Amino acid sequence: MSKYITTPIYYVNGEAHIGHAYTTFIADTVARYDRLKGEETFFLTGTDEHGQKIEESAEKAGKPTQEFADEISATFKNLWDEFGISYDKFIRTTDEEHKKGVQKAFEVMFAKVDIYKDFYEGHYCVSCETFFPETQLVDGEFCPDCGRSTNVVKEESYFFKLSKYEDKLLEHYAKNPDFIMPRSRANEVVNFVKSGLRDLSVTRTSFSWGVKMPESLHDDKHVMYVWLDALLNYITALGYGSDEKLMKYWPADVHFVGKDILRFHAIYWPAFLMSLDLELPKHIGAHGWWTRDGEKMSKSKGNVVSPKEVADAYGVENLRYFMLREVPFGQDGDFSQRAFIDRINSELSNDLGNLLNRIIGMSGKYSDFVIDSKDVAQYHTKEIEKMDAILDSLDTFMQNLQTHRYLEELWKLFAIGNGVIQEYEPWVKMKNNQKDEALATVAVVANILAKAAIMLHPVMPNTTNIIADALSFEITNTSYKELIVDKKLLKLFNIKKVPPLFPRVEEPLMQEAPKAEPKASKEEKKEVQATKTEDNLIEIGQFFETSLKIGIVIEAEEVPKSKKLLKLQIDLGEESPRQVVAGIKEFYTPDDLLNTQVCVVANLKPAKLMGMMSEGMLLAAKDEDGLCLIRPEKPKKAGTPIG
């Protein structure tokens, strides 16, 4: 069975940032996981290099457009190579094979009368490379996606009959509920399609930096719309339009994308494929954005996180682990050096690194570094059963793209390993002449480390190879089958000494992001407000960064020993309920809330309150008369967005 995994192709108007790294890390992890299981896997990444924005950026830089694109594209490729990304192909939309494939696709759709010529007049956002009807603009001028000004453009254009595929798209979403992952992202796409699709302008005449029209159309003044050009990379990379031997990998198993380009991938791309009579991808995996220390990253703030800078300071595999562990897939994440350091010290150094060192030390002291699993089943049946149950659960999390849950469960193995040592005290057994039992304890922990290393390999390939070498085996599909699938134990081997894998980090290794200015006093605030009335105004884009949704309280209970907290389970129309811990116990009882509707801030970073995870916040108003929750005037579906 073959697998096809892709990242989006990254736009070459700037260097890679932490969001690009996250997308690439998770795609690389899934590709490595599939290869580990023995799947024939093709992994694609690359760069998107056409469009008016690139043409303008090159002009500002004083360079020919191709030279500018070459330089920026190389920074992405070089970074992924430095990070050890296991891609099978790095595609560029300036590749000749890609252009030929795009031109063939255009001819096929044109012959099918899915593309026709007409005139277009509308509001165009250069930044988003997108036309918007006036009804979607903010204040009649500003782009609803990025908040920038649009320009009124009138030009001849070829149009794709997107409206023709409206019903087919809705039917596909209904029949394939996991087409968009996580499922919580599907509603926004479905609602957009249900609101009505307009035919899509797919060529431009106002600039020249793009794929030329097919020669058969004899229309040199047009170039392809950048999104038609870019989306087709997923099939041109497999040879569509030229040598099509790699088309055996189609359809893609997962297209990984950021949530800001979900609409293009979940609406335009499937419609293009339907027109080409090609199968649709199995899944579109849309992840959230990253902030830094709770603030949106921007060049003006000087708080943009460079993945290379972080990797140089902390190590690329530590960065991979942090990003894949820190945030549930689909939700926004926050990069904080303090949180990063905590995970390195507590989870990587204490839980994993120290466990390996303890086993090396004990085996050297008790058995001259020889480890034998012959007595493990006799003395540690309970631990083996727990270990196997955890290992059996992992595949579901990876298939659902929930790498944070995958790693959370995987880390329970190290808890078992450390717990075994604490419970059975092999040093005491050695003193009491119970050497077989002591060595069985060492061996069961060695097996836990070996099996955990195999399953951690897709996330931290270099680190786990060091662990495997210390345990005298190689991480391959063969060892996966033997130790994970067939549940065998390690054969007699000599363990090797290794340097500490995760040295503790005592202080930040990078310069901290600039802090927000200290809050002004009340007098200063009044003075500033009197002279600068716009200080508290935000752009429309900032407002839409907050995800507000209608939720239904399906469970409610008091938090013991707390005067203020209630623990709620809230249905937000997602695959599973959200747990929200709210400080409203003084004003509401659990019975008051059960089966009622609330307004939830749905994209807050999860936080712990009294040891319980809270995955959102309720909207409420409070004055001298007390607190009341903000609720919809009329009942709405769970997950309905508030805007």
XYZ file of C-alpha atoms in Angstrom:
643
model
C 0.000 0.000 0.000
C 1.372 3.445 -0.932
C 1.062 6.721 0.957
C 1.368 10.304 -0.301
C 2.010 13.107 2.194
C 2.411 16.800 1.310
C 3.113 20.148 2.880
C 1.791 23.256 1.171
C 4.342 24.787 -1.147
C 5.727 27.818 0.670
C 5.447 31.268 -0.862
C 8.839 32.808 -1.650
C 8.171 36.345 -0.436
C 10.129 35.756 2.777
C 12.228 33.239 4.676
C 10.867 30.278 6.640
C 9.253 31.006 10.006
C 8.171 28.767 12.861
C 4.786 28.039 11.272
C 6.479 26.651 8.156
C 8.664 24.490 10.384
C 5.641 23.103 12.263
C 3.852 22.091 9.054
C 7.001 20.463 7.731
C 7.771 18.671 11.007
C 4.328 17.115 11.276
C 4.295 16.052 7.613
C 7.789 14.584 7.979
C 6.714 12.741 11.138
C 3.697 11.166 9.442
C 5.805 10.187 6.408
C 8.462 8.591 8.640
C 5.756 6.800 10.630
C 4.238 5.324 7.467
C 7.666 4.183 6.239
C 8.362 2.601 9.631
C 5.181 0.557 9.211
C 6.386 -0.608 5.806
C 4.230 1.654 3.630
C 5.684 2.818 0.320
C 5.602 6.549 1.013
C 6.147 9.648 -1.127
C 6.629 12.939 0.721
C 6.426 16.254 -1.152
C 7.347 19.786 -0.189
C 8.533 22.817 -2.153
C 7.993 26.472 -3.000
C 5.285 28.565 -4.690
C 7.026 31.178 -6.861
C 4.540 32.914 -9.149
C 2.155 35.837 -8.824
C 1.999 39.606 -8.608
C 3.256 39.670 -5.028
C 6.518 37.927 -6.003
C 6.948 40.190 -9.010
C 6.550 43.261 -6.782
C 8.856 41.878 -4.054
C 11.586 41.190 -6.606
C 11.229 44.701 -7.985
C 11.587 46.175 -4.481
C 14.700 44.047 -3.940
C 16.136 45.321 -7.234
C 16.535 41.804 -8.649
C 15.220 39.887 -11.649
C 12.155 37.923 -10.551
C 13.648 34.495 -11.288
C 16.832 35.320 -9.387
C 14.784 36.535 -6.419
C 12.681 33.360 -6.461
C 15.816 31.193 -6.758
C 17.364 32.775 -3.683
C 14.331 32.497 -1.411
C 13.477 28.978 -2.588
C 17.028 27.897 -1.781
C 16.669 29.136 1.810
C 13.713 26.796 2.323
C 15.384 23.797 0.711
C 18.652 24.353 2.562
C 16.837 24.674 5.892
C 14.833 21.484 5.373
C 18.035 19.671 4.385
C 19.786 20.988 7.489
C 16.817 19.832 9.583
C 16.962 16.350 8.025
C 13.484 16.524 6.474
C 12.939 13.261 4.593
C 11.144 14.640 1.538
C 11.191 12.612 -1.676
C 10.779 15.643 -3.910
C 11.191 19.393 -3.521
C 9.023 20.984 -6.199
C 9.229 24.550 -7.482
C 6.417 26.079 -9.507
C 9.079 27.521 -11.829
C 10.085 23.941 -12.783
C 9.430 23.284 -16.478
C 7.727 19.937 -15.737
C 5.304 21.706 -13.388
C 4.435 24.346 -15.984
C 3.725 21.643 -18.591
C 1.425 19.833 -16.170
C -0.476 23.030 -15.335
C -0.935 23.806 -19.024
C -2.249 20.285 -19.691
C -4.724 20.587 -16.797
C -5.930 23.933 -18.182
C -6.490 22.361 -21.609
C -8.459 19.455 -20.089
C -10.738 21.781 -18.102
C -11.134 24.123 -21.077
C -12.100 21.230 -23.382
C -14.654 20.146 -20.790
C -16.117 23.706 -20.941
C -15.332 24.121 -17.241
C -13.212 27.141 -18.214
C -14.557 30.034 -20.284
C -13.476 33.607 -21.145
C -15.268 36.714 -19.873
C -14.555 40.059 -18.229
C -14.090 40.489 -14.501
C -14.494 43.605 -12.436
C -14.049 43.298 -8.708
C -12.031 44.025 -5.617
C -8.613 42.344 -5.716
C -6.313 41.777 -2.742
C -2.704 41.588 -3.919
C -1.538 40.091 -0.624
C -4.031 37.184 -0.771
C -3.962 36.965 -4.593
C -7.769 36.801 -4.432
C -10.831 38.615 -5.773
C -13.657 39.337 -3.335
C -17.247 40.411 -4.033
C -18.157 43.740 -2.468
C -20.545 41.978 -0.083
C -17.577 40.238 1.584
C -15.435 43.368 2.038
C -14.988 45.097 5.359
C -16.266 48.674 5.186
C -16.599 48.280 1.416
C -12.816 48.349 0.898
C -10.776 45.997 3.070
C -9.937 42.338 2.480
C -11.968 40.057 4.785
C -8.970 37.702 5.159
C -5.975 39.962 5.829
C -7.565 43.370 6.447
C -5.514 45.172 3.775
C -6.986 47.544 1.186
C -8.243 46.010 -2.055
C -8.012 47.491 -5.544
C -10.858 47.641 -8.040
C -9.651 45.718 -11.067
C -11.340 45.224 -14.422
C -9.727 42.838 -16.850
C -10.395 40.073 -19.298
C -10.148 36.710 -17.604
C -10.737 33.023 -18.009
C -13.147 31.653 -15.409
C -13.442 28.219 -13.843
C -17.035 27.020 -13.276
C -16.698 26.634 -9.540
C -20.455 27.049 -9.124
C -20.972 23.838 -11.134
C -19.356 21.797 -8.360
C -21.180 23.264 -5.361
C -23.530 20.304 -4.854
C -20.808 17.732 -5.557
C -18.562 19.327 -2.938
C -21.304 19.319 -0.310
C -22.071 15.693 -1.122
C -18.398 14.783 -0.719
C -18.131 16.526 2.665
C -21.252 14.694 3.865
C -20.021 11.285 2.731
C -16.482 11.822 4.014
C -16.680 13.456 7.462
C -12.897 13.111 7.943
C -12.053 14.785 4.634
C -11.199 17.934 6.618
C -9.220 17.311 9.797
C -9.780 18.112 12.541
C -13.529 17.866 12.010
C -14.046 21.131 13.865
C -12.646 22.939 10.805
C -15.206 21.439 8.417
C -18.153 23.638 9.410
C -16.558 26.855 8.147
C -15.893 25.237 4.768
C -19.363 23.722 4.454
C -21.025 27.003 5.405
C -18.927 28.886 2.845
C -19.997 26.506 0.073
C -23.637 26.570 1.169
C -23.612 30.369 0.947
C -23.101 29.976 -2.811
C -20.007 29.621 -4.980
C -19.189 32.082 -7.723
C -17.154 31.116 -10.761
C -13.455 31.670 -10.156
C -11.191 33.923 -12.214
C -8.179 31.717 -13.087
C -6.015 33.976 -15.287
C -4.542 37.472 -15.093
C -3.440 40.051 -17.639
C -2.217 42.729 -15.201
C 1.164 41.061 -14.613
C 3.385 38.567 -16.430
C 5.090 36.466 -13.716
C 3.155 33.228 -13.997
C 2.595 30.089 -16.026
C 1.789 30.976 -19.627
C -1.374 29.777 -21.323
C -1.275 26.543 -23.357
C -0.093 27.186 -26.901
C -3.297 25.611 -28.220
C -5.315 28.595 -26.919
C -3.156 31.222 -28.724
C -3.642 33.771 -25.942
C -0.238 35.041 -24.769
C -1.490 38.026 -22.781
C -2.875 35.802 -19.986
C -0.977 33.999 -17.231
C -2.415 31.466 -14.822
C -3.952 32.523 -11.509
C -1.409 31.691 -8.817
C -3.749 29.419 -6.850
C -4.619 27.301 -9.901
C -0.908 27.034 -10.647
C 0.080 26.301 -7.025
C -2.565 23.701 -6.161
C -1.753 21.632 -9.215
C 1.752 21.023 -7.828
C 0.408 18.031 -5.908
C -0.147 16.132 -9.165
C 2.539 17.706 -11.385
C 5.097 16.520 -8.792
C 3.940 12.993 -9.646
C 4.418 13.622 -13.365
C 0.928 14.735 -14.400
C 1.230 16.074 -17.952
C 4.595 14.420 -18.621
C 6.001 11.155 -17.280
C 3.133 9.925 -15.113
C 4.752 6.858 -13.520
C 4.546 8.393 -10.026
C 0.812 9.034 -10.387
C 0.432 5.622 -8.721
C 0.737 7.534 -5.422
C -2.373 9.607 -6.151
C -4.682 10.372 -4.361
C -2.820 12.084 -1.533
C -3.409 10.660 1.927
C -2.947 14.004 3.693
C -2.389 17.542 2.451
C -1.059 19.437 5.502
C -1.993 23.143 5.378
C -2.355 26.125 7.669
C -5.909 27.114 8.534
C -5.521 30.344 6.544
C -5.360 28.409 3.241
C -7.938 25.747 4.090
C -10.591 27.236 1.793
C -8.321 26.959 -1.249
C -7.478 23.327 -0.477
C -10.920 22.162 0.634
C -13.017 23.978 -2.020
C -11.004 25.077 -5.067
C -8.661 22.089 -5.185
C -11.358 19.372 -4.977
C -13.364 21.194 -7.648
C -10.324 21.321 -9.963
C -9.777 17.596 -9.410
C -13.428 16.813 -10.135
C -13.076 18.694 -13.402
C -9.951 16.654 -14.244
C -11.758 13.391 -13.353
C -9.139 12.620 -10.707
C -9.756 11.206 -7.247
C -9.895 13.635 -4.355
C -7.301 13.572 -1.567
C -8.296 11.488 1.450
C -7.679 14.186 4.035
C -6.926 17.904 4.310
C -5.174 18.447 7.650
C -5.511 22.093 8.736
C -3.384 23.241 11.656
C -3.490 26.466 13.648
C -1.118 29.412 13.926
C 1.755 30.028 16.316
C 2.202 32.993 18.601
C 5.193 33.935 20.758
C 4.701 34.337 24.484
C 0.993 34.832 23.844
C 1.455 37.601 21.240
C 0.996 37.500 17.494
C 4.351 37.435 15.739
C 5.259 40.358 13.510
C 8.418 41.886 12.107
C 7.474 45.267 13.548
C 7.358 43.785 17.080
C 10.665 42.008 16.526
C 9.241 38.784 17.977
C 9.215 36.514 14.909
C 10.632 33.093 15.805
C 13.309 31.838 13.412
C 13.279 28.015 13.388
C 16.979 27.961 12.517
C 17.812 30.190 15.471
C 15.853 27.915 17.815
C 17.419 24.763 16.350
C 20.916 26.213 16.618
C 20.309 27.029 20.279
C 18.346 23.988 21.473
C 18.698 21.315 18.781
C 16.327 20.569 15.921
C 14.994 17.346 17.461
C 14.140 19.081 20.719
C 12.268 21.663 18.638
C 10.420 18.925 16.738
C 9.379 17.287 19.997
C 8.234 20.550 21.578
C 6.111 21.673 18.648
C 4.442 18.297 18.090
C 3.833 17.782 21.819
C 2.803 21.294 22.814
C -0.378 21.870 20.841
C -3.375 19.757 19.735
C -3.435 19.571 15.952
C -5.813 22.173 14.569
C -5.503 24.569 17.494
C -3.195 27.561 17.756
C 0.081 27.095 19.597
C 2.367 29.392 21.537
C 6.162 29.368 21.409
C 7.616 30.165 24.808
C 11.225 29.522 25.761
C 10.142 28.786 29.323
C 7.645 26.147 28.180
C 10.257 24.750 25.778
C 12.877 24.492 28.528
C 10.372 22.863 30.892
C 9.636 20.123 28.356
C 13.339 19.532 27.697
C 14.178 19.266 31.392
C 11.155 17.367 32.678
C 10.127 15.114 29.799
C 13.219 14.622 27.664
C 15.960 14.838 30.294
C 14.240 13.459 33.416
C 11.753 10.958 31.986
C 13.684 9.591 28.992
C 17.365 10.511 29.267
C 17.758 9.660 32.948
C 15.926 6.349 32.507
C 18.405 5.247 29.848
C 21.348 6.338 32.018
C 19.977 4.420 35.009
C 19.672 1.201 32.997
C 23.179 1.588 31.576
C 24.526 2.183 35.078
C 22.695 -0.740 36.698
C 23.536 -3.193 33.927
C 27.200 -2.221 34.157
C 27.173 -2.734 37.904
C 25.082 -5.938 38.029
C 25.901 -7.859 34.818
C 28.926 -6.296 33.074
C 26.584 -4.493 30.619
C 24.918 -7.728 29.456
C 21.088 -7.622 29.301
C 18.978 -10.735 28.830
C 15.158 -10.776 28.530
C 14.814 -14.460 29.452
C 13.155 -13.828 32.865
C 11.120 -10.724 31.981
C 7.861 -12.596 31.328
C 8.204 -14.467 34.633
C 8.610 -11.414 36.856
C 7.006 -8.546 34.914
C 3.807 -9.769 33.222
C 1.873 -6.799 34.619
C 4.285 -4.241 33.158
C 4.403 -6.018 29.781
C 0.599 -5.932 29.525
C 0.492 -2.208 30.371
C 3.244 -1.505 27.847
C 1.518 -3.459 25.072
C -1.805 -1.704 25.717
C -0.166 1.698 25.325
C 1.688 0.655 22.177
C -1.542 -0.671 20.656
C -3.273 2.678 21.247
C -0.720 4.826 19.440
C -1.686 4.203 15.815
C -5.136 5.753 16.242
C -3.636 9.019 17.471
C -1.228 9.231 14.542
C -3.971 8.410 12.016
C -6.033 11.261 13.494
C -2.992 13.583 13.287
C -3.084 14.077 17.059
C 0.668 14.031 17.632
C 0.307 15.657 21.056
C -1.851 12.746 22.232
C 0.462 10.251 20.541
C 3.421 11.630 22.506
C 1.411 12.008 25.688
C 0.504 8.295 25.591
C 3.989 7.270 24.513
C 5.474 9.051 27.516
C 3.465 6.783 29.803
C 5.954 4.061 28.874
C 8.750 6.001 30.554
C 6.558 6.439 33.612
C 6.160 2.650 33.692
C 9.920 2.225 33.334
C 10.757 4.622 36.138
C 7.968 3.122 38.248
C 9.331 -0.405 37.809
C 12.716 0.622 39.161
C 11.111 2.419 42.093
C 8.799 -0.485 42.939
C 11.156 -3.441 42.525
C 14.402 -1.798 43.742
C 16.883 -4.031 41.884
C 19.728 -2.829 44.137
C 17.912 -4.384 47.096
C 17.364 -7.600 45.126
C 21.096 -7.787 44.398
C 21.914 -7.436 48.090
C 19.411 -10.195 48.894
C 20.931 -12.575 46.328
C 17.866 -12.262 44.054
C 19.985 -11.558 40.996
C 17.560 -13.094 38.463
C 14.770 -10.790 39.622
C 17.054 -7.746 39.626
C 18.293 -8.431 36.100
C 14.726 -9.071 34.900
C 13.792 -5.580 36.118
C 16.720 -4.067 34.233
C 15.737 -6.051 31.134
C 12.059 -5.068 31.193
C 13.056 -1.399 31.342
C 15.486 -1.933 28.458
C 12.620 -3.409 26.435
C 10.378 -0.474 27.336
C 13.091 1.906 26.108
C 13.583 -0.061 22.890
C 9.899 -0.178 22.001
C 9.390 3.473 22.957
C 12.397 4.452 20.826
C 10.852 2.738 17.788
C 7.591 4.638 18.208
C 9.381 7.915 18.990
C 11.558 7.496 15.895
C 9.252 9.411 13.490
C 9.428 12.439 15.814
C 13.099 12.271 16.879
C 14.916 10.065 14.330
C 18.513 10.914 15.238
C 18.008 10.693 19.004
C 16.218 7.369 18.791
C 18.942 5.938 16.559
C 21.408 6.694 19.379
C 19.116 4.928 21.874
C 18.712 1.941 19.541
C 22.470 1.707 19.021
C 22.983 1.704 22.807
C 20.504 -1.190 22.990
C 22.259 -3.007 20.096
C 19.479 -2.963 17.496
C 18.419 -0.862 14.499
C 15.108 0.917 14.038
C 13.673 -0.504 10.822
C 10.434 -1.957 9.573
C 11.805 -5.353 10.668
C 12.375 -4.282 14.281
C 8.974 -2.546 14.227
C 7.282 -5.806 13.220
C 9.207 -7.898 15.756
C 9.053 -5.632 18.805
C 5.802 -3.724 18.224
C 3.517 -5.847 16.047
C 4.656 -9.296 17.206
C 5.379 -8.064 20.763
C 8.701 -9.896 20.992
C 11.425 -8.943 23.478
C 15.041 -7.985 22.901
C 17.485 -10.838 22.484
C 20.609 -11.133 24.644
C 22.785 -8.061 24.021
C 25.478 -5.792 25.422
C 24.297 -2.294 26.263
C 26.605 0.595 25.338
C 27.402 3.750 27.268
C 26.175 6.971 25.672
C 26.682 10.610 26.687
C 23.626 12.306 28.250
C 21.069 12.749 25.470
C 19.348 15.819 26.915
C 21.586 18.051 29.054
C 19.482 20.200 31.354
C 18.904 23.787 30.267
C 19.254 26.159 33.203
C 18.469 29.435 31.450
C 17.153 30.628 28.060
C 19.644 30.106 25.260
C 18.096 32.728 22.979
C 17.397 36.394 23.455
C 13.895 36.851 24.828
C 11.256 38.511 22.662
C 10.742 42.235 23.308
C 8.339 42.743 26.179
C 5.217 44.823 25.860
C 5.563 48.302 27.313
C 4.644 48.541 31.021
C 1.083 49.525 31.761
C 0.501 53.190 32.268
C -1.016 54.607 35.437
C -4.665 55.652 35.469
C -3.634 59.298 35.120
C -1.357 58.485 32.181
C -4.083 56.410 30.537
C -6.578 59.279 30.795
C -4.052 61.675 29.319
C -3.197 59.327 26.455
C -6.846 58.601 25.722
C -7.575 62.276 25.581
C -4.847 62.873 22.986
C -4.771 59.584 21.069
C -8.239 58.207 20.570
C -7.073 55.307 18.398
C -4.760 53.583 20.913
C -7.240 50.839 21.751
C -8.451 50.253 18.217
C -7.595 46.967 16.548
C -7.540 45.892 12.930
C -10.230 43.559 11.626
C -7.639 40.827 11.215
C -6.769 41.004 14.907
C -10.412 40.512 15.857
C -10.750 37.445 13.630
C -7.756 35.836 15.331
C -10.104 35.109 18.235
C -12.340 32.108 17.618
C -15.685 32.522 19.411
C -18.194 29.680 19.216
C -21.538 28.599 20.609
C -21.242 25.627 22.965
C -23.705 23.381 24.779
C -22.922 22.358 28.359
C -23.390 18.572 28.431
C -21.798 17.905 31.841
C -21.228 20.150 34.854
C -19.799 19.486 38.293
C -18.232 21.324 41.200
C -14.484 21.220 41.679
C -13.787 19.823 45.167
C -11.971 22.165 47.569
C -12.586 25.146 45.303
C -14.914 28.015 46.163
C -14.978 29.389 42.630
C -14.475 26.636 40.037
C -16.886 24.470 38.068
C -15.695 21.783 35.655
C -17.741 21.712 32.453
C -17.819 19.465 29.389
C -18.906 21.578 26.425
C -20.012 20.405 22.981
C -18.518 22.739 20.358
C -19.515 20.597 17.392
C -16.124 18.910 17.463
C -15.196 15.227 17.547
C -15.162 15.257 21.347
C -16.323 17.715 24.031
C -14.034 20.405 25.424
C -13.308 20.564 29.128
C -13.571 24.109 30.471
C -12.799 25.006 34.067
C -14.662 28.243 34.870
C -14.627 30.458 37.963
C -18.403 30.900 38.143
C -19.359 28.659 41.082
C -20.428 31.682 43.186
C -23.056 32.579 40.587
C -24.163 29.288 38.980
C -24.787 25.726 40.131
C -24.098 22.736 37.860
C -27.859 22.247 37.429
C -28.194 25.869 36.252
C -25.796 25.160 33.371
C -26.636 21.647 32.229
C -27.945 21.577 28.616
C -27.736 25.365 28.290
C -25.825 27.308 25.655
C -22.732 29.419 26.310
C -20.297 31.504 24.300
C -16.765 30.083 24.291
C -13.360 31.471 23.336
C -12.318 28.354 21.432
C -8.714 29.041 20.443
C -7.111 29.784 23.797
C -3.997 27.820 24.640
C -5.031 25.048 27.087
C -4.121 25.809 30.711
C -4.187 23.899 33.991
C -6.351 25.064 36.886
C -6.003 23.084 40.122
C -4.389 20.304 38.095
C -7.244 20.116 35.543
C -6.847 21.028 31.881
C -9.087 23.860 30.671
C -9.535 24.152 26.898
C -11.418 27.409 26.527
C -13.032 30.325 28.319
C -16.657 31.385 28.761
C -17.774 34.895 27.891
C -19.407 36.686 30.809
C -20.186 40.179 32.076
C -19.659 41.291 35.669
C -20.606 44.435 37.547
C -21.653 45.405 41.075
C -24.776 43.231 40.727
C -22.758 40.085 40.033
C -21.805 37.972 37.031
C -23.909 36.648 34.148
C -22.906 34.502 31.205
C -23.245 35.810 27.659
C -25.677 33.579 25.779
C -27.240 33.535 22.261
C -30.682 35.121 21.988
C -31.976 32.018 20.195
C -30.663 28.428 20.272
C -27.872 27.783 17.776
C -26.032 24.645 16.676
C -23.019 23.623 18.746
C -19.915 25.099 17.150
C -21.701 27.993 15.431
C -19.058 30.743 15.022
C -19.643 34.139 16.628
C -18.521 37.106 14.589
